[in-house]
Amino acid sequence: MERLIVSGGKPLEGTVRVGGSKNAALPLIFATILTENACTIENLPAIRDVEISLEILAAMGASIRYLDRTTVEIGTRALKPILPPPHLVAALRASTYLMGAMLGRFGRAYVQDFGGCNFSPRPIDMHLYAAEALGAWRQGDTLFASQGLTGAILAFDKVSVGATVNALLMASAAKGTTVIENAACEPHVENLIVFLRSMGAQILRIGSSLVVEGRPLHGGRCSVVGDMIEGGTYLLAGLATGGCVTVTGCEGEHLSAFLSLLSGGGARVLIRDGRIALSGALSSPILIKTAPYPAFPTDLQPQTAAVLAAHMGGIVTEGVFPHRFGYLSALETMGLSFVKNGSTAYIFPSRLIPATVTATDLRGGAALLLAALSAKGESVIEGASYILRGYEDIVEKFSTLGADIKLIKENEKGS
Ligand code: UD1
């Protein structure tokens, strides 16, 4: 098991360039299945989830060629509609996008044991509703649309990133017009729309609806949007340690809800010339309620809670995944004092202490890392592979900011 060893208590200072967004890159990779022509994706992050997605495509017959460190050309002409390798599919949540992409290209897809972080139940009923509304039917664990998909009105009863992505993939390849009501509008969904348009799809956003005209799709090109969650995590690391971190490579606008809450609590936010800087301290407790974009992102909830503990505390209500609080018990080992009531956690100002803790999901793991960076002394975070799934070059980037951090790989002994 990989682990991070952190000697915390040092203020982090400096600038970090964030990579492409994990949650944007993965839909783009799976969208390449929709066409027989080669596609090019730029600004891909060097993270495990990207590697696994490319391994899935390669195992199904695609050709993968890196043109430089962050640009990949994917050719899916020889890709076959076979069962995607279950052990790889079970490793990441975004493998659900295989359903939409394969139905769109081949009229056949598989319902598998889709993986990802298990911080909460993660149903796929909305994905299946979209597939069936567009004309697919299910027999056992196989979805069929032998005559191709046909446009329809999709009335989602809640906002889901994953279901919106799958609906966009299917609608772009379907005959006729699809309306996706109550569609997600996260920057990574917009990134997919740009890519699908480059492949020939006609997509219009009207308020919270998307109108999609399916078209024969050709090769496309797109650059992955900067990772707002990675950016937010580094900014929080500065705040957690009493330092000042500046990030480049992601948009301040994508972090508006997050940054305005922190500045409302007393932190100093500066956005200028493509740089975002966060410094100072929180002088009052903060109230957070996560919800779909443009509200406070659920993917920054655990990391922010860890930082609230090191400052004036706050109240955190999880409006997307009500059970996303599994990381709190590990933080308790590090001195966190909290009370939980349903989907709300009351975080009290706490003196964080170093400890050995285990990450059990990506963002919860990042929260433990921030706590370890702020607690004076040596902490060990087991289960670091969860964190590496979504943060590229994390040891190098934190080291640049002055952190004392090292990664111990499997079979390697810590010193
Ligand atoms: C994606 C992100 C994840 C992020 C989440 C919310 C990826 C790979 N993962 O996850 O990092 O935390 O968006 O921003 O991009 N729901 C249903 N039925 C469904 C689908 C979803 O009830 O068929 C519910 C979920 O349980 C949840 C809510 O809808 O309560 C939103 O989930 P969703 O936006 O779909 O999250 P993911 O796409 O899985």
CSV table of C-alpha atoms and ligand atoms in Angstrom, one decimal:
chain,number,residue,atom,x,y,z
A,1,MET,CA,0.0,0.0,0.0
A,2,GLU,CA,1.4,3.5,-0.9
A,3,ARG,CA,1.6,6.0,1.8
A,4,LEU,CA,2.5,9.7,2.2
A,5,ILE,CA,4.8,10.8,5.1
A,6,VAL,CA,4.3,14.4,6.0
A,7,SER,CA,6.2,16.5,8.4
A,8,GLY,CA,3.6,19.3,9.0
A,9,GLY,CA,3.5,22.7,10.6
A,10,LYS,CA,5.4,24.7,8.0
A,11,PRO,CA,3.6,27.6,6.2
A,12,LEU,CA,3.4,26.8,2.5
A,13,GLU,CA,4.3,29.6,0.2
A,14,GLY,CA,4.7,29.9,-3.6
A,15,THR,CA,3.0,29.2,-6.9
A,16,VAL,CA,1.6,25.9,-8.3
A,17,ARG,CA,0.5,25.3,-11.9
A,18,VAL,CA,-2.5,23.0,-11.9
A,19,GLY,CA,-3.1,20.4,-14.6
A,20,GLY,CA,-6.1,19.5,-16.7
A,21,SER,CA,-9.2,18.5,-14.7
A,22,LYS,CA,-9.7,14.8,-13.9
A,23,ASN,CA,-13.5,15.1,-14.3
A,24,ALA,CA,-13.2,16.9,-17.6
A,25,ALA,CA,-10.5,14.6,-19.1
A,26,LEU,CA,-12.3,11.3,-18.5
A,27,PRO,CA,-15.5,12.2,-20.5
A,28,LEU,CA,-13.3,13.5,-23.3
A,29,ILE,CA,-11.3,10.3,-23.5
A,30,PHE,CA,-14.5,8.1,-23.6
A,31,ALA,CA,-16.1,10.4,-26.1
A,32,THR,CA,-13.5,9.5,-28.7
A,33,ILE,CA,-15.3,6.1,-29.0
A,34,LEU,CA,-18.1,7.9,-30.8
A,35,THR,CA,-16.1,8.3,-34.0
A,36,GLU,CA,-13.9,6.1,-36.2
A,37,ASN,CA,-11.6,9.1,-36.8
A,38,ALA,CA,-8.6,10.1,-34.7
A,39,CYS,CA,-9.1,12.7,-31.9
A,40,THR,CA,-6.6,14.8,-30.1
A,41,ILE,CA,-6.9,15.8,-26.5
A,42,GLU,CA,-4.5,18.4,-25.0
A,43,ASN,CA,-3.6,19.3,-21.4
A,44,LEU,CA,-4.3,15.8,-20.0
A,45,PRO,CA,-3.4,15.4,-16.4
A,46,ALA,CA,-0.8,12.8,-15.5
A,47,ILE,CA,-3.0,10.9,-13.0
A,48,ARG,CA,-3.9,7.2,-12.5
A,49,ASP,CA,-7.5,7.7,-13.6
A,50,VAL,CA,-6.4,8.9,-17.0
A,51,GLU,CA,-4.0,6.0,-17.4
A,52,ILE,CA,-6.7,3.5,-16.6
A,53,SER,CA,-9.2,5.1,-19.0
A,54,LEU,CA,-6.6,4.9,-21.8
A,55,GLU,CA,-5.8,1.3,-20.8
A,56,ILE,CA,-9.5,0.4,-21.1
A,57,LEU,CA,-9.6,1.9,-24.7
A,58,ALA,CA,-6.4,0.1,-25.6
A,59,ALA,CA,-7.7,-3.2,-24.3
A,60,MET,CA,-10.7,-2.8,-26.6
A,61,GLY,CA,-8.5,-2.1,-29.7
A,62,ALA,CA,-7.9,1.6,-29.7
A,63,SER,CA,-4.5,3.1,-30.6
A,64,ILE,CA,-3.1,5.6,-28.1
A,65,ARG,CA,-0.2,7.9,-29.0
A,66,TYR,CA,1.2,10.6,-26.8
A,67,LEU,CA,2.3,13.5,-29.0
A,68,ASP,CA,3.9,15.2,-25.9
A,69,ARG,CA,3.6,14.8,-22.1
A,70,THR,CA,0.1,16.1,-22.0
A,71,THR,CA,-1.3,15.6,-25.5
A,72,VAL,CA,-2.7,12.3,-26.7
A,73,GLU,CA,-4.0,11.2,-30.0
A,74,ILE,CA,-6.7,8.5,-29.7
A,75,GLY,CA,-7.8,6.4,-32.7
A,76,THR,CA,-10.8,4.1,-32.1
A,77,ARG,CA,-11.3,2.8,-35.7
A,78,ALA,CA,-10.3,-0.8,-34.6
A,79,LEU,CA,-12.1,-0.6,-31.3
A,80,LYS,CA,-14.5,-3.5,-30.9
A,81,PRO,CA,-17.8,-3.5,-28.9
A,82,ILE,CA,-16.5,-6.2,-26.5
A,83,LEU,CA,-17.0,-6.3,-22.8
A,84,PRO,CA,-14.6,-3.7,-21.4
A,85,PRO,CA,-12.1,-5.3,-18.9
A,86,PRO,CA,-14.0,-5.6,-15.7
A,87,HIS,CA,-11.0,-5.0,-13.3
A,88,LEU,CA,-10.3,-1.7,-15.0
A,89,VAL,CA,-13.9,-0.6,-15.2
A,90,ALA,CA,-14.3,-1.3,-11.5
A,91,ALA,CA,-11.4,1.1,-10.8
A,92,LEU,CA,-13.0,4.3,-11.8
A,93,ARG,CA,-16.4,5.9,-11.8
A,94,ALA,CA,-16.1,7.5,-15.2
A,95,SER,CA,-16.2,4.1,-16.8
A,96,THR,CA,-20.0,4.6,-16.7
A,97,TYR,CA,-19.3,6.8,-19.8
A,98,LEU,CA,-18.6,3.6,-21.7
A,99,MET,CA,-22.3,3.0,-21.7
A,100,GLY,CA,-23.2,6.2,-23.6
A,101,ALA,CA,-20.3,6.2,-25.9
A,102,MET,CA,-20.6,2.5,-26.9
A,103,LEU,CA,-24.4,2.7,-27.4
A,104,GLY,CA,-23.8,5.8,-29.6
A,105,ARG,CA,-21.2,4.1,-31.8
A,106,PHE,CA,-22.2,0.4,-31.8
A,107,GLY,CA,-25.7,0.2,-30.4
A,108,ARG,CA,-24.4,-2.1,-27.7
A,109,ALA,CA,-23.0,-1.5,-24.2
A,110,TYR,CA,-22.6,-3.2,-20.9
A,111,VAL,CA,-23.9,-2.5,-17.4
A,112,GLN,CA,-20.9,-3.4,-15.2
A,113,ASP,CA,-19.6,-3.0,-11.7
A,114,PHE,CA,-18.6,0.7,-12.2
A,115,GLY,CA,-16.0,1.7,-9.6
A,116,GLY,CA,-14.8,5.0,-8.2
A,117,CYS,CA,-14.8,6.5,-4.7
A,118,ASN,CA,-17.4,4.9,-2.5
A,119,PHE,CA,-18.0,7.8,-0.2
A,120,SER,CA,-21.7,7.5,-0.8
A,121,PRO,CA,-24.2,5.3,-2.8
A,122,ARG,CA,-23.7,6.0,-6.5
A,123,PRO,CA,-26.8,4.8,-8.4
A,124,ILE,CA,-26.9,4.8,-12.2
A,125,ASP,CA,-30.7,4.9,-12.6
A,126,MET,CA,-30.6,8.3,-14.4
A,127,HIS,CA,-28.0,7.0,-16.9
A,128,LEU,CA,-30.2,4.0,-17.7
A,129,TYR,CA,-33.3,6.2,-17.9
A,130,ALA,CA,-31.5,8.3,-20.5
A,131,ALA,CA,-30.4,5.3,-22.5
A,132,GLU,CA,-33.9,3.8,-22.5
A,133,ALA,CA,-35.6,7.1,-23.4
A,134,LEU,CA,-33.3,7.3,-26.5
A,135,GLY,CA,-34.4,3.8,-27.6
A,136,ALA,CA,-32.0,1.4,-25.9
A,137,TRP,CA,-33.3,-1.7,-24.1
A,138,ARG,CA,-31.7,-3.9,-21.5
A,139,GLN,CA,-31.3,-7.7,-21.6
A,140,GLY,CA,-29.4,-8.9,-18.5
A,141,ASP,CA,-26.3,-6.7,-18.3
A,142,THR,CA,-26.3,-5.8,-22.0
A,143,LEU,CA,-27.9,-2.6,-23.4
A,144,PHE,CA,-29.0,-2.8,-27.1
A,145,ALA,CA,-29.9,-0.1,-29.6
A,146,SER,CA,-29.6,-2.2,-32.7
A,147,GLN,CA,-31.4,0.4,-34.9
A,148,GLY,CA,-29.4,3.2,-33.4
A,149,LEU,CA,-30.6,5.8,-30.8
A,150,THR,CA,-33.3,8.3,-31.5
A,151,GLY,CA,-33.6,11.8,-30.0
A,152,ALA,CA,-36.1,12.3,-27.1
A,153,ILE,CA,-36.9,14.6,-24.3
A,154,LEU,CA,-34.9,13.7,-21.1
A,155,ALA,CA,-36.5,15.1,-18.0
A,156,PHE,CA,-33.9,14.6,-15.2
A,157,ASP,CA,-35.5,15.0,-11.8
A,158,LYS,CA,-32.1,16.1,-10.3
A,159,VAL,CA,-28.8,17.4,-11.6
A,160,SER,CA,-26.3,14.7,-12.3
A,161,VAL,CA,-22.9,15.3,-13.9
A,162,GLY,CA,-22.5,11.7,-14.9
A,163,ALA,CA,-26.1,11.3,-16.4
A,164,THR,CA,-25.7,14.6,-18.3
A,165,VAL,CA,-22.4,13.4,-19.8
A,166,ASN,CA,-23.9,10.1,-20.8
A,167,ALA,CA,-27.0,11.8,-22.3
A,168,LEU,CA,-24.7,14.2,-24.3
A,169,LEU,CA,-22.7,11.3,-25.6
A,170,MET,CA,-25.8,9.4,-26.7
A,171,ALA,CA,-27.7,12.4,-28.0
A,172,SER,CA,-24.7,13.5,-30.2
A,173,ALA,CA,-24.8,10.2,-32.0
A,174,ALA,CA,-28.6,9.8,-32.1
A,175,LYS,CA,-31.0,10.5,-35.0
A,176,GLY,CA,-32.9,13.7,-34.4
A,177,THR,CA,-33.2,16.2,-31.6
A,178,THR,CA,-32.7,15.5,-27.9
A,179,VAL,CA,-33.6,17.9,-25.1
A,180,ILE,CA,-31.8,17.3,-21.8
A,181,GLU,CA,-33.8,19.1,-19.1
A,182,ASN,CA,-32.1,20.0,-15.7
A,183,ALA,CA,-28.7,19.4,-17.2
A,184,ALA,CA,-25.5,19.8,-15.2
A,185,CYS,CA,-23.4,22.9,-16.2
A,186,GLU,CA,-20.0,22.2,-14.4
A,187,PRO,CA,-17.0,23.4,-16.4
A,188,HIS,CA,-16.2,19.8,-17.3
A,189,VAL,CA,-19.6,19.4,-18.9
A,190,GLU,CA,-19.0,22.6,-20.9
A,191,ASN,CA,-15.6,21.1,-21.9
A,192,LEU,CA,-17.3,18.0,-23.3
A,193,ILE,CA,-19.8,20.2,-25.2
A,194,VAL,CA,-16.9,22.0,-26.9
A,195,PHE,CA,-15.3,18.7,-27.8
A,196,LEU,CA,-18.6,17.2,-29.2
A,197,ARG,CA,-19.1,20.4,-31.2
A,198,SER,CA,-15.6,19.9,-32.7
A,199,MET,CA,-16.7,16.4,-33.7
A,200,GLY,CA,-19.7,17.8,-35.5
A,201,ALA,CA,-22.6,17.7,-33.0
A,202,GLN,CA,-24.9,20.7,-32.7
A,203,ILE,CA,-25.5,21.6,-29.1
A,204,LEU,CA,-27.2,24.6,-27.7
A,205,ARG,CA,-27.7,25.5,-24.0
A,206,ILE,CA,-30.9,27.3,-23.1
A,207,GLY,CA,-31.0,28.0,-19.4
A,208,SER,CA,-30.8,24.6,-17.6
A,209,SER,CA,-31.6,22.7,-20.8
A,210,LEU,CA,-29.4,21.4,-23.5
A,211,VAL,CA,-30.7,20.9,-27.0
A,212,VAL,CA,-28.7,18.4,-29.1
A,213,GLU,CA,-28.9,17.6,-32.8
A,214,GLY,CA,-27.3,14.3,-33.5
A,215,ARG,CA,-24.9,14.2,-36.4
A,216,PRO,CA,-22.5,11.7,-38.0
A,217,LEU,CA,-19.4,12.5,-35.9
A,218,HIS,CA,-15.9,13.0,-37.1
A,219,GLY,CA,-12.5,13.4,-35.4
A,220,GLY,CA,-12.2,16.3,-33.0
A,221,ARG,CA,-9.7,18.2,-30.9
A,222,CYS,CA,-10.0,19.8,-27.5
A,223,SER,CA,-7.9,21.0,-24.5
A,224,VAL,CA,-8.9,19.8,-21.0
A,225,VAL,CA,-10.0,22.7,-18.8
A,226,GLY,CA,-7.8,23.5,-15.8
A,227,ASP,CA,-8.6,21.5,-12.6
A,228,MET,CA,-10.6,23.8,-10.3
A,229,ILE,CA,-10.6,21.1,-7.6
A,230,GLU,CA,-6.8,20.7,-7.7
A,231,GLY,CA,-6.5,24.5,-7.7
A,232,GLY,CA,-8.8,24.8,-4.7
A,233,THR,CA,-6.9,22.1,-2.8
A,234,TYR,CA,-3.6,23.9,-3.1
A,235,LEU,CA,-5.2,27.2,-2.2
A,236,LEU,CA,-6.6,25.6,1.0
A,237,ALA,CA,-3.1,24.2,1.8
A,238,GLY,CA,-1.8,27.7,2.1
A,239,LEU,CA,-4.7,28.7,4.3
A,240,ALA,CA,-4.3,25.5,6.4
A,241,THR,CA,-0.7,26.2,7.2
A,242,GLY,CA,-0.9,30.0,7.6
A,243,GLY,CA,1.0,30.6,4.4
A,244,CYS,CA,0.0,31.9,1.0
A,245,VAL,CA,-0.4,29.8,-2.2
A,246,THR,CA,-1.0,31.1,-5.7
A,247,VAL,CA,-2.3,28.8,-8.4
A,248,THR,CA,-2.3,29.2,-12.1
A,249,GLY,CA,-3.8,27.1,-14.8
A,250,CYS,CA,-7.4,27.2,-13.6
A,251,GLU,CA,-10.2,29.8,-13.8
A,252,GLY,CA,-11.0,32.0,-10.8
A,253,GLU,CA,-14.6,32.1,-12.1
A,254,HIS,CA,-14.9,28.3,-11.7
A,255,LEU,CA,-14.1,28.7,-8.0
A,256,SER,CA,-16.4,31.7,-7.4
A,257,ALA,CA,-18.6,30.1,-4.8
A,258,PHE,CA,-15.7,28.6,-2.9
A,259,LEU,CA,-13.6,31.8,-3.0
A,260,SER,CA,-16.4,34.1,-2.0
A,261,LEU,CA,-17.2,32.0,1.1
A,262,LEU,CA,-13.6,32.0,2.2
A,263,SER,CA,-13.2,35.8,1.6
A,264,GLY,CA,-16.5,36.3,3.5
A,265,GLY,CA,-14.9,34.4,6.4
A,266,GLY,CA,-11.9,36.8,6.4
A,267,ALA,CA,-9.4,35.2,4.0
A,268,ARG,CA,-7.7,37.4,1.4
A,269,VAL,CA,-8.4,36.4,-2.2
A,270,LEU,CA,-6.6,38.0,-5.1
A,271,ILE,CA,-7.4,37.1,-8.7
A,272,ARG,CA,-5.3,38.8,-11.4
A,273,ASP,CA,-3.6,37.9,-14.7
A,274,GLY,CA,-4.6,34.2,-14.6
A,275,ARG,CA,-3.4,33.8,-11.0
A,276,ILE,CA,-5.5,33.1,-7.9
A,277,ALA,CA,-3.9,33.7,-4.5
A,278,LEU,CA,-5.4,33.0,-1.1
A,279,SER,CA,-3.8,34.1,2.2
A,280,GLY,CA,-4.7,35.4,5.7
A,281,ALA,CA,-6.9,33.5,8.2
A,282,LEU,CA,-10.6,32.8,8.7
A,283,SER,CA,-11.8,35.1,11.4
A,284,SER,CA,-15.3,33.8,11.7
A,285,PRO,CA,-17.0,30.4,11.3
A,286,ILE,CA,-18.2,29.5,7.8
A,287,LEU,CA,-21.4,27.9,6.6
A,288,ILE,CA,-21.0,25.7,3.6
A,289,LYS,CA,-23.8,24.0,1.6
A,290,THR,CA,-22.6,22.0,-1.4
A,291,ALA,CA,-24.8,21.8,-4.5
A,292,PRO,CA,-24.3,21.4,-8.3
A,293,TYR,CA,-22.3,24.1,-10.1
A,294,PRO,CA,-22.1,27.1,-9.8
A,295,ALA,CA,-22.6,26.4,-6.0
A,296,PHE,CA,-19.9,25.3,-3.6
A,297,PRO,CA,-18.5,22.0,-5.1
A,298,THR,CA,-18.9,18.8,-3.2
A,299,ASP,CA,-15.4,17.8,-4.4
A,300,LEU,CA,-13.9,20.6,-2.2
A,301,GLN,CA,-16.1,19.9,0.8
A,302,PRO,CA,-13.8,17.4,2.7
A,303,GLN,CA,-10.6,19.6,2.2
A,304,THR,CA,-12.4,22.8,3.3
A,305,ALA,CA,-13.8,21.0,6.4
A,306,ALA,CA,-10.2,20.1,7.4
A,307,VAL,CA,-9.2,23.7,7.0
A,308,LEU,CA,-12.2,25.0,9.0
A,309,ALA,CA,-11.0,22.8,11.9
A,310,ALA,CA,-7.7,24.6,11.9
A,311,HIS,CA,-9.4,28.0,12.0
A,312,MET,CA,-12.7,29.1,13.4
A,313,GLY,CA,-14.8,26.0,12.6
A,314,GLY,CA,-18.1,26.1,10.6
A,315,ILE,CA,-21.1,24.1,9.5
A,316,VAL,CA,-20.9,21.9,6.5
A,317,THR,CA,-24.1,20.6,4.8
A,318,GLU,CA,-23.6,18.1,1.9
A,319,GLY,CA,-26.3,18.7,-0.7
A,320,VAL,CA,-25.0,16.3,-3.4
A,321,PHE,CA,-23.8,13.2,-1.6
A,322,PRO,CA,-25.4,13.2,1.9
A,323,HIS,CA,-23.1,10.5,3.2
A,324,ARG,CA,-19.8,12.2,2.1
A,325,PHE,CA,-18.4,12.4,5.6
A,326,GLY,CA,-16.4,9.2,5.9
A,327,TYR,CA,-13.1,11.1,6.3
A,328,LEU,CA,-14.3,12.7,9.6
A,329,SER,CA,-13.4,9.8,11.7
A,330,ALA,CA,-9.8,9.8,10.5
A,331,LEU,CA,-9.6,13.6,11.1
A,332,GLU,CA,-10.9,12.9,14.6
A,333,THR,CA,-7.8,10.8,15.2
A,334,MET,CA,-5.9,14.0,14.2
A,335,GLY,CA,-7.7,16.0,16.9
A,336,LEU,CA,-10.8,17.2,15.0
A,337,SER,CA,-13.8,17.8,17.2
A,338,PHE,CA,-17.2,17.6,15.4
A,339,VAL,CA,-20.8,16.6,15.6
A,340,LYS,CA,-22.7,15.1,12.7
A,341,ASN,CA,-26.4,15.3,12.2
A,342,GLY,CA,-27.6,13.6,8.9
A,343,SER,CA,-26.0,15.5,6.0
A,344,THR,CA,-24.7,18.3,8.2
A,345,ALA,CA,-21.4,18.3,10.2
A,346,TYR,CA,-20.6,20.9,12.8
A,347,ILE,CA,-16.9,21.4,12.8
A,348,PHE,CA,-15.4,23.0,15.9
A,349,PRO,CA,-12.1,24.8,16.0
A,350,SER,CA,-9.6,22.1,16.9
A,351,ARG,CA,-5.9,21.7,17.6
A,352,LEU,CA,-4.8,19.2,14.9
A,353,ILE,CA,-2.1,16.8,15.9
A,354,PRO,CA,0.0,14.4,13.7
A,355,ALA,CA,-1.2,10.8,13.4
A,356,THR,CA,-1.2,7.7,11.2
A,357,VAL,CA,-4.5,7.7,9.3
A,358,THR,CA,-5.9,5.9,6.2
A,359,ALA,CA,-7.4,7.6,3.2
A,360,THR,CA,-10.5,5.7,1.9
A,361,ASP,CA,-11.3,8.0,-1.1
A,362,LEU,CA,-9.8,10.7,-3.2
A,363,ARG,CA,-11.0,14.0,-1.8
A,364,GLY,CA,-11.3,12.7,1.8
A,365,GLY,CA,-7.7,11.6,1.4
A,366,ALA,CA,-6.8,15.2,0.3
A,367,ALA,CA,-8.5,16.5,3.5
A,368,LEU,CA,-6.2,14.2,5.6
A,369,LEU,CA,-3.2,15.5,3.7
A,370,LEU,CA,-4.2,19.2,4.4
A,371,ALA,CA,-4.7,18.3,8.1
A,372,ALA,CA,-1.2,16.6,8.1
A,373,LEU,CA,0.4,19.6,6.5
A,374,SER,CA,-1.1,21.9,9.2
A,375,ALA,CA,-0.4,19.7,12.2
A,376,LYS,CA,3.1,20.1,13.7
A,377,GLY,CA,5.0,16.8,13.5
A,378,GLU,CA,5.1,13.7,11.4
A,379,SER,CA,1.9,12.1,10.0
A,380,VAL,CA,1.5,9.1,7.9
A,381,ILE,CA,-1.4,8.8,5.4
A,382,GLU,CA,-1.9,5.2,4.3
A,383,GLY,CA,-4.0,4.5,1.2
A,384,ALA,CA,-2.2,7.3,-0.7
A,385,SER,CA,-3.1,5.6,-4.0
A,386,TYR,CA,-6.6,7.2,-3.7
A,387,ILE,CA,-5.0,10.6,-3.6
A,388,LEU,CA,-2.8,9.9,-6.6
A,389,ARG,CA,-5.8,9.0,-8.7
A,390,GLY,CA,-6.7,12.7,-8.9
A,391,TYR,CA,-3.6,14.8,-8.1
A,392,GLU,CA,-0.7,14.9,-10.6
A,393,ASP,CA,2.9,15.2,-9.3
A,394,ILE,CA,1.5,15.9,-5.8
A,395,VAL,CA,4.8,15.3,-4.0
A,396,GLU,CA,6.7,17.6,-6.4
A,397,LYS,CA,4.1,20.3,-6.3
A,398,PHE,CA,3.8,20.4,-2.5
A,399,SER,CA,7.6,20.2,-2.2
A,400,THR,CA,7.8,23.3,-4.4
A,401,LEU,CA,5.7,25.1,-1.8
A,402,GLY,CA,8.0,24.1,1.0
A,403,ALA,CA,6.2,21.1,2.3
A,404,ASP,CA,8.2,18.2,3.8
A,405,ILE,CA,6.4,15.3,2.1
A,406,LYS,CA,7.4,12.0,0.6
A,407,LEU,CA,5.6,9.1,-1.1
A,408,ILE,CA,6.5,5.6,-0.1
A,409,LYS,CA,5.6,3.1,-2.8
A,410,GLU,CA,4.5,-0.5,-2.2
A,411,ASN,CA,7.3,-2.7,-0.9
A,412,GLU,CA,9.5,0.4,-0.2
A,413,LYS,CA,10.4,0.9,3.4
A,414,GLY,CA,10.0,4.4,5.0
A,415,SER,CA,13.0,5.9,6.6
B,1,UD1,C1,-19.2,13.4,-10.7
B,1,UD1,C2,-17.7,13.5,-10.4
B,1,UD1,C3,-17.5,13.6,-8.9
B,1,UD1,C4,-18.3,14.7,-8.3
B,1,UD1,C5,-19.8,14.6,-8.7
B,1,UD1,C6,-20.6,15.8,-8.3
B,1,UD1,C7,-16.7,12.3,-12.2
B,1,UD1,C8,-15.9,11.0,-12.6
B,1,UD1,N1,-17.1,12.3,-10.9
B,1,UD1,O1,-19.7,12.2,-10.1
B,1,UD1,O2,-16.1,13.8,-8.6
B,1,UD1,O3,-18.3,14.6,-6.9
B,1,UD1,O4,-19.9,14.5,-10.1
B,1,UD1,O5,-20.0,17.0,-8.8
B,1,UD1,O6,-16.8,13.2,-12.9
B,1,UD1,N2,-27.5,10.3,-8.9
B,1,UD1,C9,-28.7,9.5,-8.9
B,1,UD1,N3,-28.8,8.6,-10.0
B,1,UD1,C10,-27.9,8.6,-11.0
B,1,UD1,C11,-26.8,9.4,-11.0
B,1,UD1,C12,-26.6,10.3,-9.9
B,1,UD1,O7,-29.5,9.5,-8.0
B,1,UD1,O8,-28.1,7.8,-12.0
B,1,UD1,C13,-27.3,11.2,-7.8
B,1,UD1,C14,-26.1,10.9,-6.9
B,1,UD1,O9,-26.3,9.9,-6.0
B,1,UD1,C15,-25.8,12.2,-6.3
B,1,UD1,C16,-26.3,13.2,-7.4
B,1,UD1,O10,-27.1,12.5,-8.3
B,1,UD1,O11,-26.6,12.4,-5.2
B,1,UD1,C17,-25.2,13.8,-8.2
B,1,UD1,O12,-24.3,12.8,-8.6
B,1,UD1,P1,-23.5,13.0,-10.0
B,1,UD1,O13,-23.4,14.4,-10.4
B,1,UD1,O14,-24.1,12.0,-11.0
B,1,UD1,O15,-22.1,12.5,-9.6
B,1,UD1,P2,-21.1,11.6,-10.5
B,1,UD1,O16,-21.3,12.0,-12.0
B,1,UD1,O17,-21.1,10.2,-10.1
